[in-house]
CSV table of C-alpha atoms and ligand atoms in Angstrom, one decimal:
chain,number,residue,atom,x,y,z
A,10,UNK,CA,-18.6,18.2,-51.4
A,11,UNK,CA,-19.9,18.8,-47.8
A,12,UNK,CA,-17.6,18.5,-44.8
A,13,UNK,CA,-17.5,14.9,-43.0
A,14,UNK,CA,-18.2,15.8,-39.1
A,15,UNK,CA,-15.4,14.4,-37.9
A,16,UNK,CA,-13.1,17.2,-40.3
A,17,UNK,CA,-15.1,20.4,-38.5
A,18,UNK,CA,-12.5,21.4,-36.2
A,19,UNK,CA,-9.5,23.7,-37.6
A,20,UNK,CA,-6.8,20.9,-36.9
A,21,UNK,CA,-8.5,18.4,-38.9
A,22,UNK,CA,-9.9,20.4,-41.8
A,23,UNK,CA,-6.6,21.1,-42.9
A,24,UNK,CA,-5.7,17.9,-42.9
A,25,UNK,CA,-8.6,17.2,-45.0
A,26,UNK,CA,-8.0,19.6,-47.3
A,27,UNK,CA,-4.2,19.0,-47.7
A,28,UNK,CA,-5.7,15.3,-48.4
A,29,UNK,CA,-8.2,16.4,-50.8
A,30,UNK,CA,-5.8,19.0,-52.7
A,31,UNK,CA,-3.3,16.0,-52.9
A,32,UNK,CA,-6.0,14.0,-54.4
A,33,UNK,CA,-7.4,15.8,-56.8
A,34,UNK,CA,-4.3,17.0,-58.3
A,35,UNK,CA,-3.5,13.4,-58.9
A,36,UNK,CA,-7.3,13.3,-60.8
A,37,UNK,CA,-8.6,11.2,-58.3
A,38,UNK,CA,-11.7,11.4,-56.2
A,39,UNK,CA,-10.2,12.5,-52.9
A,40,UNK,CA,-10.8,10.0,-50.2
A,41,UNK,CA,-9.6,11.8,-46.8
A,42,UNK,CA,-9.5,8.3,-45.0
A,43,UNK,CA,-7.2,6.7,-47.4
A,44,UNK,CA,-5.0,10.1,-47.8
A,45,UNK,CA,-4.6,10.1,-43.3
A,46,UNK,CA,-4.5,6.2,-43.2
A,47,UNK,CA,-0.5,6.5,-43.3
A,48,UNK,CA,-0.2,8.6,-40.6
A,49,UNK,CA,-0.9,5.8,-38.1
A,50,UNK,CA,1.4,2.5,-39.4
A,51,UNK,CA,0.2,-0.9,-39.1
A,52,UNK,CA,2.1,-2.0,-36.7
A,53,UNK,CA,0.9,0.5,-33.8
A,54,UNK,CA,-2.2,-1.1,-33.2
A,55,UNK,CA,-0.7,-5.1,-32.6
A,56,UNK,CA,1.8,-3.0,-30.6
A,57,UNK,CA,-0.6,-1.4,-28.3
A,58,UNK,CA,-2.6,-4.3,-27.7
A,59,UNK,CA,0.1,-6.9,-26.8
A,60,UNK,CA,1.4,-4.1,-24.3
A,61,UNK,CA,-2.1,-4.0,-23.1
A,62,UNK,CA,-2.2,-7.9,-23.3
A,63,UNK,CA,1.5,-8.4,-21.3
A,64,UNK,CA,0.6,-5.9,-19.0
A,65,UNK,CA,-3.2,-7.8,-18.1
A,66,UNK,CA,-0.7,-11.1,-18.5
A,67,UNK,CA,1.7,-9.6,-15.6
A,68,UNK,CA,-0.9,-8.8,-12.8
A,69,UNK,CA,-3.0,-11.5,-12.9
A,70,UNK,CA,0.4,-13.8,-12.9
A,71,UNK,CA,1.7,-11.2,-10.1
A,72,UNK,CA,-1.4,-11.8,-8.3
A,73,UNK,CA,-1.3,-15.7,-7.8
A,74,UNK,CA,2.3,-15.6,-7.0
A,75,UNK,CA,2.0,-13.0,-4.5
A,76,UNK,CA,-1.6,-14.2,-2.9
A,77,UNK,CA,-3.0,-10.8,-3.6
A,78,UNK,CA,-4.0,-8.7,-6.3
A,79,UNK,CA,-3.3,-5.2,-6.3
A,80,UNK,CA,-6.7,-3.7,-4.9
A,81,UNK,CA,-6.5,-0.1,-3.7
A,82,UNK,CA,-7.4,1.1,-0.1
A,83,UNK,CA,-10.9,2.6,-0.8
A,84,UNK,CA,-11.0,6.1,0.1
A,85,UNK,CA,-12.7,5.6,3.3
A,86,UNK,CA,-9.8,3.6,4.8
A,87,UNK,CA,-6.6,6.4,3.5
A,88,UNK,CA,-8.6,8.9,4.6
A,89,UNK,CA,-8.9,6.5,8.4
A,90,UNK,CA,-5.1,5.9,7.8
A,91,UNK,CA,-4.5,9.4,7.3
A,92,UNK,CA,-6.0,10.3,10.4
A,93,UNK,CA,-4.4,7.2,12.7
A,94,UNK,CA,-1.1,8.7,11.7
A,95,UNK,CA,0.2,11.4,14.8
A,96,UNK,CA,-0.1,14.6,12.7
A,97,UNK,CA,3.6,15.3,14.4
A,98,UNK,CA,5.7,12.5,12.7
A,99,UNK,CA,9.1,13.2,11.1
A,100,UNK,CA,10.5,9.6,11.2
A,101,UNK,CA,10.0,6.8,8.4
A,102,UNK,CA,6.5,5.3,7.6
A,103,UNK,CA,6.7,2.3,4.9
A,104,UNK,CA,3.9,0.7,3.2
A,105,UNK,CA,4.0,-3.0,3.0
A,106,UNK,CA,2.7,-4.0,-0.5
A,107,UNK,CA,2.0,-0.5,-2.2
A,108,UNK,CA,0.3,-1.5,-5.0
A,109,UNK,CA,-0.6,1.7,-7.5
A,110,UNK,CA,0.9,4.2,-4.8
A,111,UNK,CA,-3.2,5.2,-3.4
A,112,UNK,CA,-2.2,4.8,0.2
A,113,UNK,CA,1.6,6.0,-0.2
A,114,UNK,CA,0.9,8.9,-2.1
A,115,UNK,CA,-1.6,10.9,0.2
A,116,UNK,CA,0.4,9.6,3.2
A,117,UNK,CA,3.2,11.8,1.6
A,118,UNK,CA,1.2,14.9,1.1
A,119,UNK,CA,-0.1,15.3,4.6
A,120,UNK,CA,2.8,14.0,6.0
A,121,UNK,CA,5.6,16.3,4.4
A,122,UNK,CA,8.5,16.0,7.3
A,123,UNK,CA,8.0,12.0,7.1
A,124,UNK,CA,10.2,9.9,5.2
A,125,UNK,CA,7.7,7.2,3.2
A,126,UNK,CA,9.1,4.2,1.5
A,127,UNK,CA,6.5,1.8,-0.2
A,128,UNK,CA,7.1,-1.8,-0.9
A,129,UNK,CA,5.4,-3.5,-4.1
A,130,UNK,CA,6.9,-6.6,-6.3
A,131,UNK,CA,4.4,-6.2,-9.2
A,132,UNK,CA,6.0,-4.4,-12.0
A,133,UNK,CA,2.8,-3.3,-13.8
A,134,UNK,CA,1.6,-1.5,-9.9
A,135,UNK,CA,4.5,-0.6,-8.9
A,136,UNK,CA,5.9,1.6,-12.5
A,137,UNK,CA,2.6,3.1,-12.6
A,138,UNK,CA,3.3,4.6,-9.2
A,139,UNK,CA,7.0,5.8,-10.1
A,140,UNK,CA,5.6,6.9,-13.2
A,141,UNK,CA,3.1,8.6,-11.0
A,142,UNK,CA,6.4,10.7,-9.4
A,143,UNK,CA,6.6,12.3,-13.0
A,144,UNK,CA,3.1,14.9,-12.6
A,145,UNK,CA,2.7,14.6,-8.6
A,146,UNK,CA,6.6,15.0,-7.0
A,147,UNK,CA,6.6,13.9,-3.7
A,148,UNK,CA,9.9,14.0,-2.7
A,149,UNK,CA,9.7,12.4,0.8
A,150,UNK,CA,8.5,9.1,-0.9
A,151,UNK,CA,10.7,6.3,-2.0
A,152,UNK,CA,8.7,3.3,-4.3
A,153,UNK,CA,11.1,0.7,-4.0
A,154,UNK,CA,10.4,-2.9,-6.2
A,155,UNK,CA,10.9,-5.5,-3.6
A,156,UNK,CA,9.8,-7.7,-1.3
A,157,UNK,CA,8.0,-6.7,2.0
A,158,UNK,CA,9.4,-9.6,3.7
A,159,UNK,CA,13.1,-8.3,2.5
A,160,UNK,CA,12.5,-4.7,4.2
A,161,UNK,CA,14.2,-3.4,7.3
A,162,UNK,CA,12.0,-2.3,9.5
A,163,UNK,CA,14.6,-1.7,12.5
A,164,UNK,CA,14.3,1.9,12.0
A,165,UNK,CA,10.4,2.4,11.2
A,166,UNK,CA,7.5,4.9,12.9
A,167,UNK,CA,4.9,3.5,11.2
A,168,UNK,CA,4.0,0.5,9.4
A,169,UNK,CA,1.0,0.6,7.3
A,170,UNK,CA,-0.1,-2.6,5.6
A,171,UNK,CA,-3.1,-3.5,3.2
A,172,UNK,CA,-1.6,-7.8,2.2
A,173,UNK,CA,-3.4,-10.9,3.0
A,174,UNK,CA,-3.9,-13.6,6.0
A,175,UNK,CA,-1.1,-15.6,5.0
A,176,UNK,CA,1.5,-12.5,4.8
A,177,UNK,CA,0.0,-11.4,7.9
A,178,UNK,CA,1.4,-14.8,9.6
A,179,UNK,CA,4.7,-14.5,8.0
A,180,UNK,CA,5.1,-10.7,9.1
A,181,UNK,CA,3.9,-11.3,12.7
A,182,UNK,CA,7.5,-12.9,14.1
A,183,UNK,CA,9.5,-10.5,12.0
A,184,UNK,CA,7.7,-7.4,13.3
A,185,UNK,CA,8.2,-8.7,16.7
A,186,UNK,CA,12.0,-9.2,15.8
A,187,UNK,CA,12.7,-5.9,14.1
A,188,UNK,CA,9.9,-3.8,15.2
A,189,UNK,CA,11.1,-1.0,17.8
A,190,UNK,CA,8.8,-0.5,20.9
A,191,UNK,CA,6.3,2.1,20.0
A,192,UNK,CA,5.9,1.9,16.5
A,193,UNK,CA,2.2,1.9,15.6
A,194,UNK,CA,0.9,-1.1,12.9
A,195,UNK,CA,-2.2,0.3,10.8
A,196,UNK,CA,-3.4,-3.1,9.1
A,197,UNK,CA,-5.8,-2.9,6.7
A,198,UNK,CA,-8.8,-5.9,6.7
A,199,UNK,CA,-6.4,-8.8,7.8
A,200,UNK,CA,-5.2,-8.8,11.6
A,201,UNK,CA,-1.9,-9.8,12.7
A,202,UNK,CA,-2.3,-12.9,13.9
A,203,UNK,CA,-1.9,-13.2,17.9
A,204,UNK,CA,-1.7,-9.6,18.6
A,205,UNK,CA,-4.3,-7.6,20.4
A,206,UNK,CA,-5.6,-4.5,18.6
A,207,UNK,CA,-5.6,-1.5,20.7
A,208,UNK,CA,-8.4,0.1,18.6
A,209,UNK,CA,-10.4,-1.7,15.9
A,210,UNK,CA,-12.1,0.7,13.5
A,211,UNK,CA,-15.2,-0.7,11.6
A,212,UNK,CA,-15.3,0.8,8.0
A,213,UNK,CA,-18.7,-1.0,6.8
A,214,UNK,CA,-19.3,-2.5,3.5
A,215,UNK,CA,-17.9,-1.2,0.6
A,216,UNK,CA,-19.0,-2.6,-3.4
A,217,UNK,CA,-15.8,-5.0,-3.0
A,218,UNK,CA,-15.6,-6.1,0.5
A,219,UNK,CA,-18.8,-7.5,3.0
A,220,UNK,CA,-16.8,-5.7,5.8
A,221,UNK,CA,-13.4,-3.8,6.3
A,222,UNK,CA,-11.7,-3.3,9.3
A,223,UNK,CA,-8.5,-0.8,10.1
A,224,UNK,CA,-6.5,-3.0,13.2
A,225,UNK,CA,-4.7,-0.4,15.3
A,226,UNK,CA,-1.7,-1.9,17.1
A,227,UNK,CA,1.3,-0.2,19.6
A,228,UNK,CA,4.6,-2.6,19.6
B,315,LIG,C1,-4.3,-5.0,-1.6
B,315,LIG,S1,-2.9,-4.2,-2.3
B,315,LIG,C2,-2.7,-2.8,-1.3
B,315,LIG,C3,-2.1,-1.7,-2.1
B,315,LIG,C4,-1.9,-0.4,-1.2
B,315,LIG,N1,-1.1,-0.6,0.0
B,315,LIG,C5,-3.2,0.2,-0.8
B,315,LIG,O1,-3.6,0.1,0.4
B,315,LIG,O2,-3.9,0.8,-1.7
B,315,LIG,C6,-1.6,-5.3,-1.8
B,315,LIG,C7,-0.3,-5.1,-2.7
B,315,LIG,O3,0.7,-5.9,-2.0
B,315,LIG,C8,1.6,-6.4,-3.0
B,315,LIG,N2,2.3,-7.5,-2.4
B,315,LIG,C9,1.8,-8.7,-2.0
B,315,LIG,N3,2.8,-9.5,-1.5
B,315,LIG,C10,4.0,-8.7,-1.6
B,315,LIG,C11,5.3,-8.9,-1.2
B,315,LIG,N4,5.7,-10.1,-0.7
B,315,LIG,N5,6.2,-8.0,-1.4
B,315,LIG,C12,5.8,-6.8,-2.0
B,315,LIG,N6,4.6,-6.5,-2.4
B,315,LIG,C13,3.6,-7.5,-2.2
B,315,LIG,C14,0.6,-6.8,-4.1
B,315,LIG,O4,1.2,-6.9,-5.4
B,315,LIG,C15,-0.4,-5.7,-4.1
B,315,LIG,O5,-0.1,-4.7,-5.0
């Protein structure tokens, strides 16, 4: 009997020929698919895809109730963030809303004498990028599930934020309350509203966006 394709590598020819052994001892004509088809139960599948289901369920849910879905920084703006940020810094930088971790993670890596702490309420985001900690360790980062408007910011360096225009008008008075003199805002797309930029950086169009600006601000 020739060799099905998918049986030509060492791993999976011996299971084939355990299942055809087995088979034929019984006096039947071996059938390799029925022999493997208990190694996966019936159940795994369904399990799989109502995960994959919940999880889909979560962020879009996550999404309206927060006014924003989690869209990453494109690599043009962390690398713009990355440079913004005084290569110096050893204080606290937080990320306001920090989605799959793409913005707090490299922040991390160049930044190794900064303490970063990312804010995100979507669970699906947010355990992807603690599960994230598990292959790349960054120890000076902290991903914390809760909301931006809940953080302290009394002792912050650096704020980066990537949310939407109607956070932006919420965190504009409490950045002003809790904010230190000095601390730079890098704000991704949406301005605070009222402030003046010291620097607005033009990113051009990108396949999601017709234009995306980093606003540059000194409190
Ligand atoms: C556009 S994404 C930006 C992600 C990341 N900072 C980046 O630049 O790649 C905005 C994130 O903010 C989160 N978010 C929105 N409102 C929030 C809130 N009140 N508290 C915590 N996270 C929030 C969303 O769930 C989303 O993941």
């Amino acid at each position: 009997m020739p060799l099905p394709p998918q049986y030509r590598t060492p791993t999976t020819y011996r299971r084939f020929y355990i299942a055809t052994k087995a088979t034929s001892r019984r006096g039947g004509f071996p059938n390799p698919t029925l022999e493997l088809s208990p190694m996966i139960p019936d159940w795994l599948p369904y399990l799989l895809n109502g995960i994959l289901l919940l999880a889909i369920a979560s962020i879009i849910y996550y999404g309206i109730r927060l006014g924003i879905t989690p869209m990453p920084s494109s690599r043009k703006a962390v690398a713009t963030f990355l440079n913004l940020i005084p290569d110096a810094i050893d204080g606290k930088i937080v990320d306001l809303g920090s989605g799959w971790g793409t913005l707090a993670y490299p922040i991390a890596k160049r930044f190794p004498d900064a303490s970063i702490v990312g804010y995100e309420l979507s669970p699906i985001p947010w355990l992807y990028s603690r599960l994230k900690s598990l292959f790349v360790r960054r120890p000076n980062l902290t991903l914390r599930r809760q909301s931006v408007f809940d953080a302290d910011l009394s002792d912050v360096d650096v704020v980066v934020v990537y949310l939407h225009p109607a956070a932006m008008r919420k965190l504009g008075p409490k950045f002003e309350q809790e904010l230190r003199p000095g601390t730079l805002v890098l704000s991704n797309t949406f301005p605070v509203p009222k402030w003046e930029p010291a620097q607005t950086i033009h990113l051009g169009k990108s396949w999601l966006s017709t234009s995306n600006d980093i606003y540059v601000y000194h409190v």
